[in-house]
mmCIF file with all atom_site columns, C-alpha atoms in Angstrom:
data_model
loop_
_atom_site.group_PDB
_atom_site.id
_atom_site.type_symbol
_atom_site.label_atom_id
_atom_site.label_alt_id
_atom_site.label_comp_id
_atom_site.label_asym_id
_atom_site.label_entity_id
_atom_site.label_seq_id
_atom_site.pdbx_PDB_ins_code
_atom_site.Cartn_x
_atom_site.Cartn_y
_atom_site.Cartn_z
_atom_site.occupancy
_atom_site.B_iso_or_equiv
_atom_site.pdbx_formal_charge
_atom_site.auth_seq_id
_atom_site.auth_comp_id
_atom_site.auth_asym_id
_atom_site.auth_atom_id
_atom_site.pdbx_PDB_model_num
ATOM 1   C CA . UNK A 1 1   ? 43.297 61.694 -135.329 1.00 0.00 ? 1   UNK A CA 1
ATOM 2   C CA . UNK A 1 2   ? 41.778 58.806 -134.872 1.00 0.00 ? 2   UNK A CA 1
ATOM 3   C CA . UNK A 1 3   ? 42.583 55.286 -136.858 1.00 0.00 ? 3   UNK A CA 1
ATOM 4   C CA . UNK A 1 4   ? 41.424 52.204 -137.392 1.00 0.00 ? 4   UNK A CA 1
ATOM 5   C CA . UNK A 1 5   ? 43.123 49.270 -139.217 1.00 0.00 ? 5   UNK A CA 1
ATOM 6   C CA . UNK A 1 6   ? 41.914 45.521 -139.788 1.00 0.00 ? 6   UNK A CA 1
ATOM 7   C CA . UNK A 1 7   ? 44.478 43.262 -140.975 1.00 0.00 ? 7   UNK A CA 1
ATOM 8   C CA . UNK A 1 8   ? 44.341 39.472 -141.181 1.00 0.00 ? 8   UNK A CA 1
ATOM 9   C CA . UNK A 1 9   ? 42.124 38.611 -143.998 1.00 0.00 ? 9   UNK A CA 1
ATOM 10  C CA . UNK A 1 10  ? 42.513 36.120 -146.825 1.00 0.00 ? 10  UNK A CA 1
ATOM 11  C CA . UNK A 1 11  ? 41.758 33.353 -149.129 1.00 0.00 ? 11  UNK A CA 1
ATOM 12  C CA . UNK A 1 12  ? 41.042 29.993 -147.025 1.00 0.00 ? 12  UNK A CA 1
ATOM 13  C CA . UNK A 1 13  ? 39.364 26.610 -148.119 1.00 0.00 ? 13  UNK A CA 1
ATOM 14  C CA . UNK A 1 14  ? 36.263 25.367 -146.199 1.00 0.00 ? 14  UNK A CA 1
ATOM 15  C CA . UNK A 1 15  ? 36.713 24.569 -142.539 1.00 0.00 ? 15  UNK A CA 1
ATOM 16  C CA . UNK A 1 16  ? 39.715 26.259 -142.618 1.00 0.00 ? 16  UNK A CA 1
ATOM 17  C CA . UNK A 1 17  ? 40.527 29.065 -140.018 1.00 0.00 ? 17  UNK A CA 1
ATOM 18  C CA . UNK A 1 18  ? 41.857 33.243 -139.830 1.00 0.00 ? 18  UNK A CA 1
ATOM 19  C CA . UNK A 1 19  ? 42.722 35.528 -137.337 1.00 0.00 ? 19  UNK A CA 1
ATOM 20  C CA . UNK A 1 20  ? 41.332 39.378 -137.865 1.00 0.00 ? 20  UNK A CA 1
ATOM 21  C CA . UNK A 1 21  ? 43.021 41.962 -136.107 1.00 0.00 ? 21  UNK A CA 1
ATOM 22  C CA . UNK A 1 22  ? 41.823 45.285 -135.682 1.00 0.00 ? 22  UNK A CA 1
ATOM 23  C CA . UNK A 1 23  ? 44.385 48.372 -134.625 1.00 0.00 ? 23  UNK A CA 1
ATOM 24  C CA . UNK A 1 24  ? 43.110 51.665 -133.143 1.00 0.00 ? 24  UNK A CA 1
ATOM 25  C CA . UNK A 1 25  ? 45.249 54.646 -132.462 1.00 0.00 ? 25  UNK A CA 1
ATOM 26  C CA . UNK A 1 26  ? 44.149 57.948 -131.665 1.00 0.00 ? 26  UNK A CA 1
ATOM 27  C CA . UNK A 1 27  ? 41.400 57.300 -129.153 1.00 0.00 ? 27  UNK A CA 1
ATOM 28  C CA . UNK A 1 28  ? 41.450 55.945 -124.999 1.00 0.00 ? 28  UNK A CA 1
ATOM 29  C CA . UNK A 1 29  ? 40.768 52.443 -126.700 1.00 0.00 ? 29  UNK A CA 1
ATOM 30  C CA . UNK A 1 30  ? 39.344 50.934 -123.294 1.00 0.00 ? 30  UNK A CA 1
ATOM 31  C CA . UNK A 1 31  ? 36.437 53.112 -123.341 1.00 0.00 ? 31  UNK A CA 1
ATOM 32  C CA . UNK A 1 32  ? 35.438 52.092 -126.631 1.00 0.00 ? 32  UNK A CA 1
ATOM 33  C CA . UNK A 1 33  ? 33.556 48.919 -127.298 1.00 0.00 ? 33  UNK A CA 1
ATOM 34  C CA . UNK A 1 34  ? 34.582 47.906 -130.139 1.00 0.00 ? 34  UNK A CA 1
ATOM 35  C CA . UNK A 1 35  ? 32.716 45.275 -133.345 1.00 0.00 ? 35  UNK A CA 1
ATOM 36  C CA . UNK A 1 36  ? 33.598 43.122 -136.073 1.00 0.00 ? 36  UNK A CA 1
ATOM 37  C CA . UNK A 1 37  ? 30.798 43.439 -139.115 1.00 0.00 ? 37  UNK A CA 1
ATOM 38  C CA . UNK A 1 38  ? 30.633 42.334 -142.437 1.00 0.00 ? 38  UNK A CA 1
ATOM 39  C CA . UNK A 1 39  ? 29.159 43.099 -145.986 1.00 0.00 ? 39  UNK A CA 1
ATOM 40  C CA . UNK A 1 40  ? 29.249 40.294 -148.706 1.00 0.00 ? 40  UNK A CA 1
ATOM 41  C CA . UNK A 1 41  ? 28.513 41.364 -152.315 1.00 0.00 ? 41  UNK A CA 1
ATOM 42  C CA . UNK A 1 42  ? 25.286 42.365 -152.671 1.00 0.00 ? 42  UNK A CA 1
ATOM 43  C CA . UNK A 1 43  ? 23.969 42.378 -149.106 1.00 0.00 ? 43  UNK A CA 1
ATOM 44  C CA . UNK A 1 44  ? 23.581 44.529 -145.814 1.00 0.00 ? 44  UNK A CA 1
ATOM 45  C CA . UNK A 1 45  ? 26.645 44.757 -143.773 1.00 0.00 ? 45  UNK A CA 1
ATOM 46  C CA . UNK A 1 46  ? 25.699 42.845 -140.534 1.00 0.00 ? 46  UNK A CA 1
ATOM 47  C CA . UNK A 1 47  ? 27.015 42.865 -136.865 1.00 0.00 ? 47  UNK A CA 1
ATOM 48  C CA . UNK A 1 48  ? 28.996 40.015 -136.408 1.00 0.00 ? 48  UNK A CA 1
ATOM 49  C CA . UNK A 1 49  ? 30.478 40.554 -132.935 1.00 0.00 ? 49  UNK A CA 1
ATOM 50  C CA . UNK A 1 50  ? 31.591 42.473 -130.386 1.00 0.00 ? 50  UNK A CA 1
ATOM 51  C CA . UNK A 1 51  ? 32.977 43.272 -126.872 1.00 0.00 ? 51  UNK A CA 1
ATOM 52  C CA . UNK A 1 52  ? 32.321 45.535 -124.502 1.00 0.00 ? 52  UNK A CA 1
ATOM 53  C CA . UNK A 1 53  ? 34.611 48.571 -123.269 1.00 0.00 ? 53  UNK A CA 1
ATOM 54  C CA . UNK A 1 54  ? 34.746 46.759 -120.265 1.00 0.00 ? 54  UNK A CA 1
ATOM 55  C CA . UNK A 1 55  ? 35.230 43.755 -121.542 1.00 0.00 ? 55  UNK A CA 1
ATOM 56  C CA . UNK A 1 56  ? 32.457 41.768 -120.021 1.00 0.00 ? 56  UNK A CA 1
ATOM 57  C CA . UNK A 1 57  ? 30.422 41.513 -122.409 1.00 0.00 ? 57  UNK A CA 1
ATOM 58  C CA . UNK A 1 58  ? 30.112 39.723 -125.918 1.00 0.00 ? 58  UNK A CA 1
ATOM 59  C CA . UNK A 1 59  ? 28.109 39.249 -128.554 1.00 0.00 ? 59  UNK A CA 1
ATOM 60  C CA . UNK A 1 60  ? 28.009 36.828 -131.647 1.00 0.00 ? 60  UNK A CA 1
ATOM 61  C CA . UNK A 1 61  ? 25.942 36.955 -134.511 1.00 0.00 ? 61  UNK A CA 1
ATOM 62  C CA . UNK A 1 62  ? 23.870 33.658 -134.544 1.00 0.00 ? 62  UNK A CA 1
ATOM 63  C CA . UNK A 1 63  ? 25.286 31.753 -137.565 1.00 0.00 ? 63  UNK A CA 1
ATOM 64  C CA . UNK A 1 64  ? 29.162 32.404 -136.088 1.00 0.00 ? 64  UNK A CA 1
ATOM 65  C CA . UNK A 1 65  ? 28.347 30.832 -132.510 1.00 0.00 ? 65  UNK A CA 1
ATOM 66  C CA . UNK A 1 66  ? 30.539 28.388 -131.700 1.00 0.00 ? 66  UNK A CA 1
ATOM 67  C CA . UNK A 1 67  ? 32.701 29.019 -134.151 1.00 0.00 ? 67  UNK A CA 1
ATOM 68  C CA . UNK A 1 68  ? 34.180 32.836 -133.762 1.00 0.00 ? 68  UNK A CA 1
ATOM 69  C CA . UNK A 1 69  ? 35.524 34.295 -130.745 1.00 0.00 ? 69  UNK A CA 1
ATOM 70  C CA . UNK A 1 70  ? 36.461 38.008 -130.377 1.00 0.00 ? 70  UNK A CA 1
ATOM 71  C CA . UNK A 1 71  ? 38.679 39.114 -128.224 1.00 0.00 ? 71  UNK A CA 1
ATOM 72  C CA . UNK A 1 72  ? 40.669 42.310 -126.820 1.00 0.00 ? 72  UNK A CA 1
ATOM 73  C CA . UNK A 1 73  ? 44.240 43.558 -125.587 1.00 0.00 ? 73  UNK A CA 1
ATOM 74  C CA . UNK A 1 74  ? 43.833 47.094 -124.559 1.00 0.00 ? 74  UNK A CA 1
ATOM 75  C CA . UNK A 1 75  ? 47.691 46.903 -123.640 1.00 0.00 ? 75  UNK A CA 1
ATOM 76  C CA . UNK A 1 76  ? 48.134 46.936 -127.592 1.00 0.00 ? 76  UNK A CA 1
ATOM 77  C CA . UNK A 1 77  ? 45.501 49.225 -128.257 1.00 0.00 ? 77  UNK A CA 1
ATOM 78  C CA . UNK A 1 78  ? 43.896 45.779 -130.647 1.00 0.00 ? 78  UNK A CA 1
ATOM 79  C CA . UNK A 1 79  ? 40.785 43.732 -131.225 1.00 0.00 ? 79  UNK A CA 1
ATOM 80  C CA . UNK A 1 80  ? 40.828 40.044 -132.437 1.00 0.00 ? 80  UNK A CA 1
ATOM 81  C CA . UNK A 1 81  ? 38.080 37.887 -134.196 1.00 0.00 ? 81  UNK A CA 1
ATOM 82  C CA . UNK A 1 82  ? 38.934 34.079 -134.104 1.00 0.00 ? 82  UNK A CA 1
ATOM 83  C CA . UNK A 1 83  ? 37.392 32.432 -136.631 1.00 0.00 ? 83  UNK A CA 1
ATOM 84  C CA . UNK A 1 84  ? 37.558 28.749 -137.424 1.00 0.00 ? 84  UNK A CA 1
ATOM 85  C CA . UNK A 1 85  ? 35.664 26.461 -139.070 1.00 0.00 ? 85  UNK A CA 1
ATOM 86  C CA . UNK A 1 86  ? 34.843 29.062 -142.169 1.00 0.00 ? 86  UNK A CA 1
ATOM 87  C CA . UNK A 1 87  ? 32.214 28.790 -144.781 1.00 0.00 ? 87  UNK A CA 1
ATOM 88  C CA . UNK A 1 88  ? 31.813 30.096 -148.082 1.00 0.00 ? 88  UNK A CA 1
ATOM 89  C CA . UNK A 1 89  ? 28.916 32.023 -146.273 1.00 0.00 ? 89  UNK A CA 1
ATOM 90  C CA . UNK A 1 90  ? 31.361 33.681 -144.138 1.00 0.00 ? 90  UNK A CA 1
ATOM 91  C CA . UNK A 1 91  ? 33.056 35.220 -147.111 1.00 0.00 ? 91  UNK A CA 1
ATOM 92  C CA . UNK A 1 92  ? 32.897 39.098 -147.063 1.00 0.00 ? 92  UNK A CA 1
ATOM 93  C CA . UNK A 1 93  ? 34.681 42.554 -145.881 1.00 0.00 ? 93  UNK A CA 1
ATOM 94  C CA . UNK A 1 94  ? 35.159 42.770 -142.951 1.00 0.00 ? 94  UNK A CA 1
ATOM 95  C CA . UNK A 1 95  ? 35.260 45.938 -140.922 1.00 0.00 ? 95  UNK A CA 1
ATOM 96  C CA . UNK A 1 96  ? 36.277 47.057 -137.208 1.00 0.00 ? 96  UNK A CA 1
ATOM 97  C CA . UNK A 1 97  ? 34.423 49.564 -135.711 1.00 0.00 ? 97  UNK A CA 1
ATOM 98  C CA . UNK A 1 98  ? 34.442 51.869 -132.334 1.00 0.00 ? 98  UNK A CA 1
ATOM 99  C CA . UNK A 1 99  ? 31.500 53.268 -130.116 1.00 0.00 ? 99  UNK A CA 1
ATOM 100 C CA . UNK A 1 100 ? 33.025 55.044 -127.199 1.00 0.00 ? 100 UNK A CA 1
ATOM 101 C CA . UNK A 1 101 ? 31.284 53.600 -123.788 1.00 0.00 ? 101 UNK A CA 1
ATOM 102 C CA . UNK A 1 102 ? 28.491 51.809 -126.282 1.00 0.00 ? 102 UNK A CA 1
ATOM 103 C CA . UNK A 1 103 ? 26.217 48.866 -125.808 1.00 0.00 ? 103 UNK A CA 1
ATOM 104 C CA . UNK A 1 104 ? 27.486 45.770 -127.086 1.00 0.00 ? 104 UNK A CA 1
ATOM 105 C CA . UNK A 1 105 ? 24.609 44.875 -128.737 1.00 0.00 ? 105 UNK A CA 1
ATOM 106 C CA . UNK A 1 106 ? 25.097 43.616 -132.402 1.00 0.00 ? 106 UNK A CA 1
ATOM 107 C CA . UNK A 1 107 ? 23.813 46.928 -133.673 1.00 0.00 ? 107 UNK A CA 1
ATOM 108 C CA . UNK A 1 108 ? 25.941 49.345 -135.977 1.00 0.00 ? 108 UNK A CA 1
ATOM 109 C CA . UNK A 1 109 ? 24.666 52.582 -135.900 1.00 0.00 ? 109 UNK A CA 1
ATOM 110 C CA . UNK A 1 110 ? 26.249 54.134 -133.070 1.00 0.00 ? 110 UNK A CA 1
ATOM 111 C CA . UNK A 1 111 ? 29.593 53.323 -134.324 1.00 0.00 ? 111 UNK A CA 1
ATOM 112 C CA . UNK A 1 112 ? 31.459 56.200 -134.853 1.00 0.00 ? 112 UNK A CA 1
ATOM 113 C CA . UNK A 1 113 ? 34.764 55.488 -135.960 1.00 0.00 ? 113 UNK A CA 1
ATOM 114 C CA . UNK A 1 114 ? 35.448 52.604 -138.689 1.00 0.00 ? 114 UNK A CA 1
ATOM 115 C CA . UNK A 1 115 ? 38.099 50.863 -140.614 1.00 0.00 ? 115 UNK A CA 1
ATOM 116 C CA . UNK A 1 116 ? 38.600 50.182 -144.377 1.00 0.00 ? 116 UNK A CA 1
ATOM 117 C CA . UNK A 1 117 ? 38.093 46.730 -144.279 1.00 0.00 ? 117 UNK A CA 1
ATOM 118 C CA . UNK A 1 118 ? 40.232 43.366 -144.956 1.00 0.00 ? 118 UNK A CA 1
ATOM 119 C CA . UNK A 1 119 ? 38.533 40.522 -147.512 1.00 0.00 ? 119 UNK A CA 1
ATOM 120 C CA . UNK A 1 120 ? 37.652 37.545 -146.067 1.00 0.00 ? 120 UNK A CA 1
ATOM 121 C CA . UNK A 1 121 ? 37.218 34.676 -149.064 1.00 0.00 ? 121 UNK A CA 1
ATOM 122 C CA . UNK A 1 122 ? 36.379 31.350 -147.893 1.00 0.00 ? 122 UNK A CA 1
ATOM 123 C CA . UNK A 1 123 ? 36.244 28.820 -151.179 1.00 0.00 ? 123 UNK A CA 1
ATOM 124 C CA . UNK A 1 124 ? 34.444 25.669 -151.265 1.00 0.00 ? 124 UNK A CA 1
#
């Protein structure tokens, strides 16, 4: 059975930073490229990033450039979303999510497998 489990998330002032991490058991995690998105009350969830099965390749939504990196260990079976320098904006759930050999495109509907979430609160 497959799982998926973010951890990581908070309450953190402006500017501050937070480490997501993102668990999977249950599937060959290196052939999955696996995605950070997020939802915030009253909105669309929204890609945020991700990273290829292979690794190679990344993508960041445009308002977290420079400011979020993702990253993998397939050794622990984890994925990892750096984020520093937070905004209020940023604030929302955050969920980890698994395509087995997908695109790493930004897009969320061939994600098959999918976490519960962690809260990410950034406060002004």
């Amino acid at each position: 059975q497959v799982q998926v489990v973010e951890s990581g998330g908070g309450l953190v002032q402006a500017g501050g930073s937070l480490r997501l991490s993102c668990s999977a058991s249950g599937l060959t995690f290196d052939e999955y490229t696996v995605g950070w998105f997020r939802q915030a009350p009253g909105k669309e969830r929204e890609g945020v990033s991700c990273i290829s099965w292979s690794g190679y390749t990344t993508y960041y939504l445009d308002s977290v450039k420079g400011r979020f990196t993702v990253s993998r260990d397939n050794a622990k079976n984890t994925l990892y979303l750096q984020m520093n320098s937070l905004k209020p904006e940023d604030t929302a759930m955050y969920y980890c999510a698994a395509d087995h050999l997908g695109p790493c495109i930004g897009a969320q509907d061939n994600y098959k497998y999918w976490g519960q979430g962690t809260q990410v609160t950034v406060s002004s």
